[in-house]
Amino acid sequence: QMEYYPLSPTQKRMYFAHLFDKESIAYNAPVPLTFKGALDIKRLEKSFRELIKRHECLRTVFLSINGDLVQRVLPEIEFSLDHLNNDTDPDTTIRNYIKPFDLEKGPLLRVGIIEISREEYVIVIDCHHIISDEVTITILLKDLLSIYKGEDLPKLHIQYKDYVLWQQLEEQQNEIKKQKAYWLNK
């Protein structure tokens, strides 16, 4: 376990875009989910905490140290569900909930819940695109549901930072250069 890890090229682009406009929500990736039926809100919050322990990307922050961009996986991060007001329509509440993230402090995940009725809820998962994409969100939601249901999940052996380290290997960099040259010739 290292204190800091390099960023992927995609993460670097997002970090620089963030520096140009720290108040932008352009890289927020909100996912509103409608849930119908009885929902144990305390269990849902506990499930999110377990999900955050399981997936390092949800505990990752991004820093510039002596001019080098790095990501740091925090051992833990504070999390609680935000109980959102049901005074306006859900779409307005969701739009008002989406705010810029501070990439250096985190968390880069927030979750709000709107109780429409005792049998209907809207769960708003908002995270920064620097830690997630559509594939990641699908995996996270699948794991969240398994955790909520009390199912055992296999241990994760590879995290995103491991992929970034693999990208940095000399042989991988040589392969990237070969592919770049091929496409430049085309």
PDB file of N, CA and C in Angstrom, residues 7 31 51-52 65 95 123 129 131 134 153 169:
ATOM      1  N   LEU A   7      -2.272   9.228 -11.530  1.00  0.00           N
ATOM      2  CA  LEU A   7      -3.594   9.326 -12.135  1.00  0.00           C
ATOM      3  C   LEU A   7      -3.558   8.722 -13.523  1.00  0.00           C
ATOM      4  N   VAL A  31     -27.198   9.767 -10.356  1.00  0.00           N
ATOM      5  CA  VAL A  31     -28.053   8.642 -10.718  1.00  0.00           C
ATOM      6  C   VAL A  31     -29.250   8.652  -9.771  1.00  0.00           C
ATOM      7  N   LEU A  51     -20.157  -0.466   1.240  1.00  0.00           N
ATOM      8  CA  LEU A  51     -19.750  -0.297  -0.157  1.00  0.00           C
ATOM      9  C   LEU A  51     -18.502   0.581  -0.240  1.00  0.00           C
ATOM     10  N   ILE A  52     -18.470   1.638   0.560  1.00  0.00           N
ATOM     11  CA  ILE A  52     -17.323   2.557   0.580  1.00  0.00           C
ATOM     12  C   ILE A  52     -16.077   1.852   1.106  1.00  0.00           C
ATOM     13  N   ILE A  65       0.817  17.571  -5.541  1.00  0.00           N
ATOM     14  CA  ILE A  65       1.901  17.650  -4.559  1.00  0.00           C
ATOM     15  C   ILE A  65       3.188  17.962  -5.314  1.00  0.00           C
ATOM     16  N   ARG A  95     -32.137  18.429  -8.772  1.00  0.00           N
ATOM     17  CA  ARG A  95     -31.293  19.480  -9.383  1.00  0.00           C
ATOM     18  C   ARG A  95     -30.617  20.333  -8.315  1.00  0.00           C
ATOM     19  N   ILE A 123     -33.824   7.727  -4.491  1.00  0.00           N
ATOM     20  CA  ILE A 123     -32.456   7.728  -3.979  1.00  0.00           C
ATOM     21  C   ILE A 123     -31.598   8.401  -5.036  1.00  0.00           C
ATOM     22  N   HIS A 129     -17.251  12.108 -11.765  1.00  0.00           N
ATOM     23  CA  HIS A 129     -16.872  11.212 -12.852  1.00  0.00           C
ATOM     24  C   HIS A 129     -15.396  10.786 -12.768  1.00  0.00           C
ATOM     25  N   ILE A 131     -14.051   9.394 -10.373  1.00  0.00           N
ATOM     26  CA  ILE A 131     -13.995   8.113  -9.657  1.00  0.00           C
ATOM     27  C   ILE A 131     -14.964   7.081 -10.207  1.00  0.00           C
ATOM     28  N   GLU A 134     -20.077   4.782 -16.234  1.00  0.00           N
ATOM     29  CA  GLU A 134     -21.291   3.974 -16.314  1.00  0.00           C
ATOM     30  C   GLU A 134     -21.055   2.531 -15.871  1.00  0.00           C
ATOM     31  N   LEU A 153     -20.043 -11.035  -0.501  1.00  0.00           N
ATOM     32  CA  LEU A 153     -19.388 -10.725  -1.773  1.00  0.00           C
ATOM     33  C   LEU A 153     -17.944 -11.217  -1.727  1.00  0.00           C
ATOM     34  N   LEU A 169       3.511   0.812 -16.354  1.00  0.00           N
ATOM     35  CA  LEU A 169       4.626  -0.095 -16.593  1.00  0.00           C
ATOM     36  C   LEU A 169       5.268   0.200 -17.946  1.00  0.00           C
TER      37      LEU A 169
END
